[in-house]
Coordinates of N, CA and C in Angstrom, one line a residue:
M1 N -151.8 -111.7 -50.7 CA -152.0 -110.3 -50.2 C -150.9 -110.0 -49.1
T2 N -150.2 -109.0 -49.4 CA -149.2 -108.6 -48.4 C -149.7 -107.4 -47.6
I3 N -149.6 -107.5 -46.3 CA -150.0 -106.4 -45.4 C -148.8 -105.6 -44.9
E4 N -148.8 -104.3 -45.1 CA -147.8 -103.5 -44.5 C -148.4 -102.6 -43.4
Y5 N -147.6 -102.6 -42.3 CA -148.1 -101.8 -41.1 C -147.1 -100.7 -40.9
R6 N -147.6 -99.5 -40.9 CA -146.7 -98.3 -40.7 C -147.4 -97.1 -40.3
K7 N -146.7 -96.1 -39.8 CA -147.2 -94.8 -39.4 C -147.7 -94.1 -40.6
L8 N -148.8 -93.4 -40.5 CA -149.3 -92.6 -41.6 C -148.5 -91.4 -41.8
H9 N -148.2 -91.1 -43.1 CA -147.4 -89.9 -43.5 C -148.3 -88.7 -43.5
P10 N -147.7 -87.5 -43.5 CA -148.5 -86.2 -43.5 C -149.5 -86.1 -44.6
A11 N -149.2 -86.6 -45.8 CA -150.1 -86.5 -47.0 C -151.2 -87.5 -46.9
E12 N -151.2 -88.4 -45.9 CA -152.3 -89.4 -45.8 C -153.4 -89.1 -44.8
S13 N -153.5 -87.9 -44.4 CA -154.5 -87.5 -43.4 C -155.9 -87.7 -44.1
K14 N -156.1 -87.4 -45.3 CA -157.4 -87.5 -46.0 C -157.8 -89.0 -46.1
I15 N -156.9 -89.9 -46.4 CA -157.4 -91.3 -46.4 C -157.7 -91.8 -45.0
Y16 N -157.0 -91.3 -44.0 CA -157.3 -91.6 -42.6 C -158.8 -91.2 -42.3
R17 N -159.1 -89.9 -42.7 CA -160.4 -89.4 -42.5 C -161.5 -90.3 -43.1
L18 N -161.3 -90.7 -44.3 CA -162.3 -91.6 -45.0 C -162.5 -92.9 -44.2
L19 N -161.4 -93.5 -43.8 CA -161.6 -94.7 -43.0 C -162.2 -94.5 -41.7
R20 N -161.8 -93.4 -41.0 CA -162.4 -93.1 -39.7 C -163.9 -92.8 -39.8
L21 N -164.3 -92.1 -40.9 CA -165.8 -91.9 -41.1 C -166.5 -93.2 -41.3
E22 N -165.9 -94.1 -42.1 CA -166.5 -95.4 -42.4 C -166.6 -96.2 -41.1
S23 N -165.6 -96.2 -40.2 CA -165.7 -96.9 -38.9 C -166.9 -96.3 -38.1
L24 N -167.1 -95.0 -38.1 CA -168.1 -94.4 -37.3 C -169.5 -94.8 -37.9
E25 N -169.6 -94.8 -39.2 CA -170.8 -95.1 -39.8 C -171.2 -96.6 -39.6
K26 N -170.3 -97.5 -39.7 CA -170.6 -98.9 -39.6 C -170.7 -99.5 -38.2
F27 N -170.0 -98.8 -37.2 CA -169.9 -99.3 -35.8 C -170.1 -98.2 -34.9
P28 N -171.2 -97.4 -34.9 CA -171.4 -96.2 -34.1 C -171.3 -96.5 -32.6
E29 N -171.7 -97.7 -32.2 CA -171.7 -98.1 -30.8 C -170.3 -98.3 -30.2
S30 N -169.3 -98.5 -31.1 CA -168.0 -98.8 -30.7 C -167.1 -97.6 -30.4
F31 N -167.6 -96.4 -30.8 CA -166.7 -95.3 -30.7 C -167.4 -94.2 -29.9
C32 N -166.6 -93.2 -29.3 CA -167.1 -92.1 -28.5 C -167.4 -90.9 -29.4
A33 N -167.6 -91.1 -30.6 CA -167.9 -90.0 -31.5 C -169.0 -90.5 -32.5
T34 N -169.7 -89.6 -33.1 CA -170.7 -90.0 -34.1 C -170.2 -89.7 -35.5
Y35 N -170.8 -90.4 -36.5 CA -170.5 -90.1 -37.9 C -170.8 -88.7 -38.2
E36 N -172.0 -88.2 -37.8 CA -172.5 -86.9 -38.2 C -171.5 -85.8 -37.6
E37 N -171.1 -86.0 -36.3 CA -170.2 -85.0 -35.7 C -168.9 -85.0 -36.5
A38 N -168.3 -86.1 -36.8 CA -167.0 -86.2 -37.5 C -167.1 -85.7 -38.9
Q39 N -168.2 -86.0 -39.6 CA -168.4 -85.6 -41.0 C -168.5 -84.0 -41.0
N40 N -169.1 -83.4 -40.0 CA -169.3 -82.0 -40.0 C -168.1 -81.2 -39.4
T41 N -167.1 -82.0 -39.0 CA -165.9 -81.4 -38.4 C -164.9 -81.2 -39.6
E42 N -164.5 -79.9 -39.8 CA -163.7 -79.6 -41.0 C -162.4 -80.4 -41.0
K43 N -161.8 -80.5 -39.9 CA -160.5 -81.3 -39.8 C -160.5 -82.0 -38.4
L44 N -160.4 -83.3 -38.4 CA -160.4 -84.0 -37.2 C -159.1 -83.9 -36.5
R45 N -159.0 -84.0 -35.2 CA -157.8 -83.8 -34.4 C -156.7 -84.7 -34.9
M46 N -157.0 -85.9 -35.2 CA -155.9 -86.8 -35.7 C -155.4 -86.4 -37.1
E47 N -156.2 -85.8 -37.9 CA -155.8 -85.3 -39.2 C -154.6 -84.3 -38.9
F48 N -154.8 -83.4 -38.0 CA -153.8 -82.4 -37.6 C -152.5 -83.1 -37.2
D49 N -152.7 -84.1 -36.3 CA -151.6 -84.9 -35.7 C -150.8 -85.7 -36.8
I50 N -151.5 -86.2 -37.8 CA -150.9 -86.9 -38.9 C -150.1 -85.9 -39.7
E51 N -150.7 -84.8 -40.1 CA -150.1 -83.8 -40.9 C -148.8 -83.2 -40.2
N52 N -148.9 -83.0 -38.9 CA -147.8 -82.4 -38.1 C -146.8 -83.5 -37.5
Q53 N -147.2 -84.8 -37.7 CA -146.4 -85.9 -37.2 C -146.1 -85.6 -35.7
T54 N -147.2 -85.3 -34.9 CA -147.1 -85.1 -33.5 C -146.5 -86.4 -32.8
P55 N -145.4 -86.3 -32.1 CA -144.8 -87.5 -31.6 C -145.6 -88.3 -30.6
E56 N -146.4 -87.6 -29.7 CA -147.2 -88.4 -28.7 C -148.6 -88.7 -29.2
R57 N -148.9 -88.5 -30.4 CA -150.2 -88.8 -31.0 C -150.0 -89.3 -32.4
F58 N -150.1 -90.6 -32.6 CA -149.9 -91.1 -34.0 C -150.9 -92.1 -34.4
V59 N -151.0 -92.3 -35.7 CA -151.9 -93.2 -36.3 C -151.1 -94.2 -37.2
W60 N -151.3 -95.5 -36.9 CA -150.7 -96.5 -37.7 C -151.8 -97.1 -38.6
G61 N -151.3 -97.4 -39.8 CA -152.2 -98.0 -40.8 C -151.8 -99.4 -41.2
A62 N -152.8 -100.2 -41.6 CA -152.6 -101.4 -42.3 C -152.9 -101.2 -43.7
F63 N -152.0 -101.5 -44.6 CA -152.1 -101.3 -46.0 C -152.1 -102.7 -46.7
A64 N -153.0 -102.9 -47.6 CA -153.1 -104.1 -48.5 C -152.9 -103.5 -49.9
D65 N -151.9 -103.9 -50.6 CA -151.6 -103.4 -52.0 C -151.8 -101.8 -52.0
A66 N -151.1 -101.1 -51.1 CA -151.1 -99.7 -51.0 C -152.4 -99.0 -50.7
Q67 N -153.5 -99.8 -50.3 CA -154.8 -99.3 -49.9 C -154.9 -99.4 -48.4
L68 N -155.3 -98.3 -47.8 CA -155.4 -98.2 -46.3 C -156.7 -99.1 -46.0
I69 N -156.5 -100.1 -45.2 CA -157.6 -101.0 -44.8 C -157.8 -101.1 -43.3
G70 N -156.9 -100.5 -42.5 CA -157.1 -100.5 -41.1 C -156.3 -99.3 -40.4
I71 N -156.9 -98.9 -39.3 CA -156.2 -97.8 -38.5 C -156.2 -98.1 -37.0
C72 N -155.2 -97.6 -36.4 CA -155.1 -97.7 -34.9 C -154.4 -96.4 -34.4
V73 N -155.0 -95.7 -33.5 CA -154.5 -94.5 -32.9 C -153.9 -94.7 -31.6
F74 N -152.7 -94.0 -31.3 CA -152.1 -94.0 -30.0 C -152.0 -92.6 -29.5
V75 N -152.4 -92.4 -28.3 CA -152.2 -91.0 -27.7 C -151.6 -91.2 -26.3
K76 N -150.4 -90.6 -26.1 CA -149.7 -90.6 -24.9 C -150.3 -89.7 -23.9
D77 N -150.4 -90.1 -22.6 CA -150.8 -89.3 -21.5 C -149.6 -88.5 -20.9
A78 N -149.9 -87.7 -20.0 CA -148.8 -86.9 -19.3 C -147.8 -87.8 -18.6
D79 N -148.3 -88.9 -18.0 CA -147.4 -89.8 -17.2 C -146.9 -90.9 -18.1
S80 N -146.5 -92.0 -17.6 CA -145.9 -93.1 -18.4 C -147.0 -94.0 -18.8
S81 N -148.1 -93.5 -19.4 CA -149.2 -94.3 -19.9 C -149.7 -93.7 -21.2
G82 N -150.5 -94.4 -21.9 CA -151.1 -94.0 -23.1 C -152.3 -94.8 -23.5
N83 N -153.0 -94.4 -24.5 CA -154.2 -95.1 -24.9 C -154.3 -95.5 -26.4
I84 N -154.9 -96.6 -26.6 CA -155.2 -97.0 -28.0 C -156.6 -96.6 -28.3
Y85 N -156.9 -95.9 -29.4 CA -158.2 -95.5 -29.8 C -158.4 -95.9 -31.3
Q86 N -159.7 -95.8 -31.7 CA -160.1 -95.9 -33.1 C -159.5 -97.1 -33.9
M87 N -159.4 -98.2 -33.2 CA -159.0 -99.4 -33.8 C -160.1 -99.9 -34.8
Y88 N -159.7 -100.0 -36.1 CA -160.7 -100.4 -37.1 C -160.1 -101.1 -38.3
V89 N -160.7 -102.2 -38.7 CA -160.2 -102.9 -40.0 C -161.5 -103.0 -40.9
K90 N -161.3 -102.6 -42.1 CA -162.4 -102.7 -43.1 C -163.0 -104.1 -43.2
E91 N -164.3 -104.1 -43.5 CA -165.0 -105.3 -43.7 C -164.3 -106.0 -44.9
G92 N -164.3 -107.3 -44.9 CA -163.6 -108.0 -46.0 C -162.2 -108.3 -45.6
F93 N -161.7 -107.6 -44.7 CA -160.3 -107.8 -44.2 C -160.3 -108.2 -42.7
Q94 N -161.5 -108.2 -42.1 CA -161.6 -108.6 -40.7 C -161.5 -110.2 -40.6
G95 N -161.0 -110.6 -39.5 CA -160.8 -112.1 -39.3 C -159.6 -112.6 -39.9
K96 N -158.7 -111.8 -40.3 CA -157.5 -112.3 -41.0 C -156.2 -111.9 -40.2
N97 N -156.4 -111.6 -38.9 CA -155.3 -111.2 -38.0 C -154.6 -109.9 -38.4
I98 N -155.3 -109.1 -39.2 CA -154.8 -107.7 -39.5 C -154.9 -106.8 -38.3
G99 N -156.0 -106.9 -37.5 CA -156.2 -106.1 -36.3 C -155.1 -106.5 -35.3
Y100 N -154.8 -107.7 -35.2 CA -153.7 -108.2 -34.3 C -152.4 -107.5 -34.7
G101 N -152.0 -107.6 -36.0 CA -150.8 -107.0 -36.4 C -150.7 -105.5 -36.2
L102 N -151.9 -104.9 -36.4 CA -152.0 -103.4 -36.2 C -151.8 -103.0 -34.8
V103 N -152.4 -103.7 -33.9 CA -152.3 -103.3 -32.4 C -150.8 -103.7 -32.0
E104 N -150.3 -104.8 -32.4 CA -148.9 -105.1 -32.1 C -147.9 -104.1 -32.6
A105 N -148.2 -103.6 -33.8 CA -147.3 -102.5 -34.3 C -147.4 -101.2 -33.5
V106 N -148.6 -100.9 -33.1 CA -148.7 -99.7 -32.3 C -148.1 -99.8 -30.9
I107 N -148.2 -101.0 -30.3 CA -147.6 -101.3 -29.0 C -146.1 -101.2 -29.2
H108 N -145.5 -101.8 -30.2 CA -144.1 -101.8 -30.5 C -143.6 -100.3 -30.6
E109 N -144.3 -99.5 -31.4 CA -143.9 -98.1 -31.6 C -144.0 -97.3 -30.3
A110 N -145.1 -97.5 -29.5 CA -145.2 -96.8 -28.3 C -144.1 -97.1 -27.3
R111 N -143.8 -98.4 -27.2 CA -142.8 -98.8 -26.3 C -141.4 -98.4 -26.8
R112 N -141.2 -98.3 -28.1 CA -139.9 -97.8 -28.6 C -139.7 -96.3 -28.2
L113 N -140.8 -95.6 -28.4 CA -140.7 -94.1 -28.1 C -140.8 -93.8 -26.6
F114 N -141.6 -94.5 -25.8 CA -141.9 -94.0 -24.5 C -141.6 -95.1 -23.4
H115 N -140.7 -96.0 -23.6 CA -140.5 -97.1 -22.7 C -140.0 -96.6 -21.3
P116 N -140.5 -97.0 -20.2 CA -141.6 -97.9 -20.0 C -143.0 -97.2 -20.1
I117 N -144.0 -98.0 -20.6 CA -145.3 -97.4 -20.8 C -146.4 -98.4 -20.6
D118 N -147.4 -98.0 -19.9 CA -148.6 -98.8 -19.8 C -149.6 -98.3 -20.8
I119 N -150.2 -99.3 -21.6 CA -151.1 -98.9 -22.6 C -152.5 -99.4 -22.3
F120 N -153.5 -98.4 -22.3 CA -154.9 -98.7 -22.0 C -155.7 -98.7 -23.3
L121 N -156.9 -99.3 -23.2 CA -157.9 -99.2 -24.2 C -159.2 -99.6 -23.6
D122 N -160.3 -99.1 -24.3 CA -161.7 -99.5 -23.8 C -162.3 -100.3 -25.0
V123 N -163.1 -101.2 -24.6 CA -163.9 -102.0 -25.5 C -165.3 -102.2 -25.0
I124 N -166.3 -102.1 -25.9 CA -167.7 -102.2 -25.4 C -167.9 -103.7 -25.2
P125 N -168.7 -104.0 -24.1 CA -168.9 -105.4 -23.7 C -169.5 -106.3 -24.9
T126 N -170.2 -105.7 -25.8 CA -170.8 -106.5 -26.9 C -169.9 -106.8 -28.0
N127 N -168.7 -106.2 -28.0 CA -167.7 -106.4 -29.1 C -166.8 -107.5 -28.6
E128 N -167.3 -108.8 -28.6 CA -166.5 -109.9 -28.1 C -165.3 -110.2 -29.0
R129 N -165.4 -110.0 -30.3 CA -164.2 -110.3 -31.2 C -163.0 -109.4 -30.8
A130 N -163.3 -108.1 -30.5 CA -162.3 -107.2 -30.2 C -161.7 -107.5 -28.8
Y131 N -162.6 -107.8 -27.9 CA -162.2 -108.2 -26.5 C -161.2 -109.4 -26.5
Y132 N -161.6 -110.4 -27.2 CA -160.7 -111.6 -27.3 C -159.4 -111.3 -28.1
L133 N -159.5 -110.5 -29.0 CA -158.3 -110.1 -29.8 C -157.3 -109.4 -28.8
Y134 N -157.8 -108.5 -28.0 CA -156.9 -107.7 -27.1 C -156.4 -108.7 -26.0
K135 N -157.2 -109.6 -25.5 CA -156.7 -110.6 -24.5 C -155.6 -111.5 -25.2
K136 N -155.8 -111.9 -26.4 CA -154.8 -112.7 -27.1 C -153.4 -111.9 -27.2
I137 N -153.5 -110.6 -27.4 CA -152.3 -109.8 -27.5 C -151.6 -109.6 -26.2
G138 N -152.4 -109.7 -25.1 CA -151.8 -109.6 -23.8 C -152.4 -108.6 -22.9
F139 N -153.5 -107.9 -23.3 CA -154.2 -107.0 -22.5 C -154.9 -107.7 -21.4
K140 N -155.0 -107.1 -20.2 CA -155.7 -107.6 -19.1 C -156.8 -106.6 -18.7
E141 N -157.9 -107.2 -18.2 CA -159.0 -106.3 -17.8 C -158.7 -105.6 -16.5
V142 N -159.0 -104.3 -16.5 CA -158.8 -103.5 -15.3 C -160.1 -103.5 -14.4
E143 N -159.9 -103.9 -13.2 CA -161.0 -103.9 -12.2 C -161.5 -102.5 -11.9
K144 N -162.8 -102.3 -12.1 CA -163.4 -100.9 -11.9 C -164.1 -100.9 -10.5
K145 N -164.1 -99.7 -9.9 CA -165.0 -99.5 -8.7 C -166.4 -99.5 -9.2
T146 N -167.3 -99.8 -8.2 CA -168.8 -99.9 -8.5 C -169.3 -98.6 -9.2
E147 N -168.9 -97.5 -8.7 CA -169.4 -96.2 -9.3 C -168.9 -96.0 -10.7
E148 N -167.7 -96.5 -11.0 CA -167.1 -96.4 -12.3 C -167.9 -97.3 -13.3
K149 N -168.2 -98.5 -12.8 CA -169.0 -99.4 -13.6 C -170.3 -98.8 -14.0
E150 N -171.0 -98.1 -13.1 CA -172.3 -97.5 -13.4 C -172.2 -96.4 -14.3
A151 N -171.1 -95.6 -14.3 CA -170.9 -94.4 -15.1 C -170.4 -94.8 -16.5
D152 N -169.7 -95.9 -16.6 CA -169.1 -96.3 -17.9 C -169.2 -97.8 -18.0
S153 N -170.0 -98.3 -19.0 CA -170.1 -99.8 -19.1 C -169.0 -100.4 -19.9
N154 N -168.1 -99.6 -20.5 CA -167.0 -100.1 -21.3 C -166.1 -100.9 -20.4
I155 N -165.4 -101.9 -21.1 CA -164.4 -102.7 -20.4 C -163.0 -102.0 -20.6
T156 N -162.3 -101.6 -19.6 CA -161.0 -101.0 -19.7 C -160.0 -102.1 -19.6
M157 N -159.0 -102.1 -20.5 CA -157.9 -103.1 -20.5 C -156.6 -102.4 -20.5
I158 N -155.6 -103.1 -19.9 CA -154.2 -102.5 -19.8 C -153.2 -103.6 -20.4
Y159 N -152.2 -103.0 -21.0 CA -151.1 -103.8 -21.5 C -149.8 -103.3 -20.9
H160 N -149.1 -104.1 -20.1 CA -147.8 -103.7 -19.6 C -146.9 -104.9 -19.4
H161 N -145.8 -104.9 -20.1 CA -144.8 -106.0 -20.1 C -143.5 -105.4 -19.9

């Protein structure tokens, strides 16, 4: 099985949507959106960004035999930072380092376009597999103030090299 990592093309916004809905349905606790909300949205924001190839908002996909099996979104902030969102690999392909390759590809592209850049992401505390994947890639935990911890239980991580 050969895995190809690349930015999604404008015509691939529909396959992005299908995989995004699947991720929300299977792991509702991991994302800041719900399956129902997304399903009832005529066009998701990232669908527009894929179709318009918005430079500061892009989706990379992992493809196995031309089938989209993983997604990872990058959104640049106004300053020299950005965020990774919507990281997801289909069941059956998890545990094969595909997520690692996907995040690495997104980091590489973000740094190519916006160097220097700090990249942030959030992970829920119960998602240990994701947490250790991000640590293996080089993300470090961001220390939060007490009031931030109370308001948001997610773990924020940063990548800067």
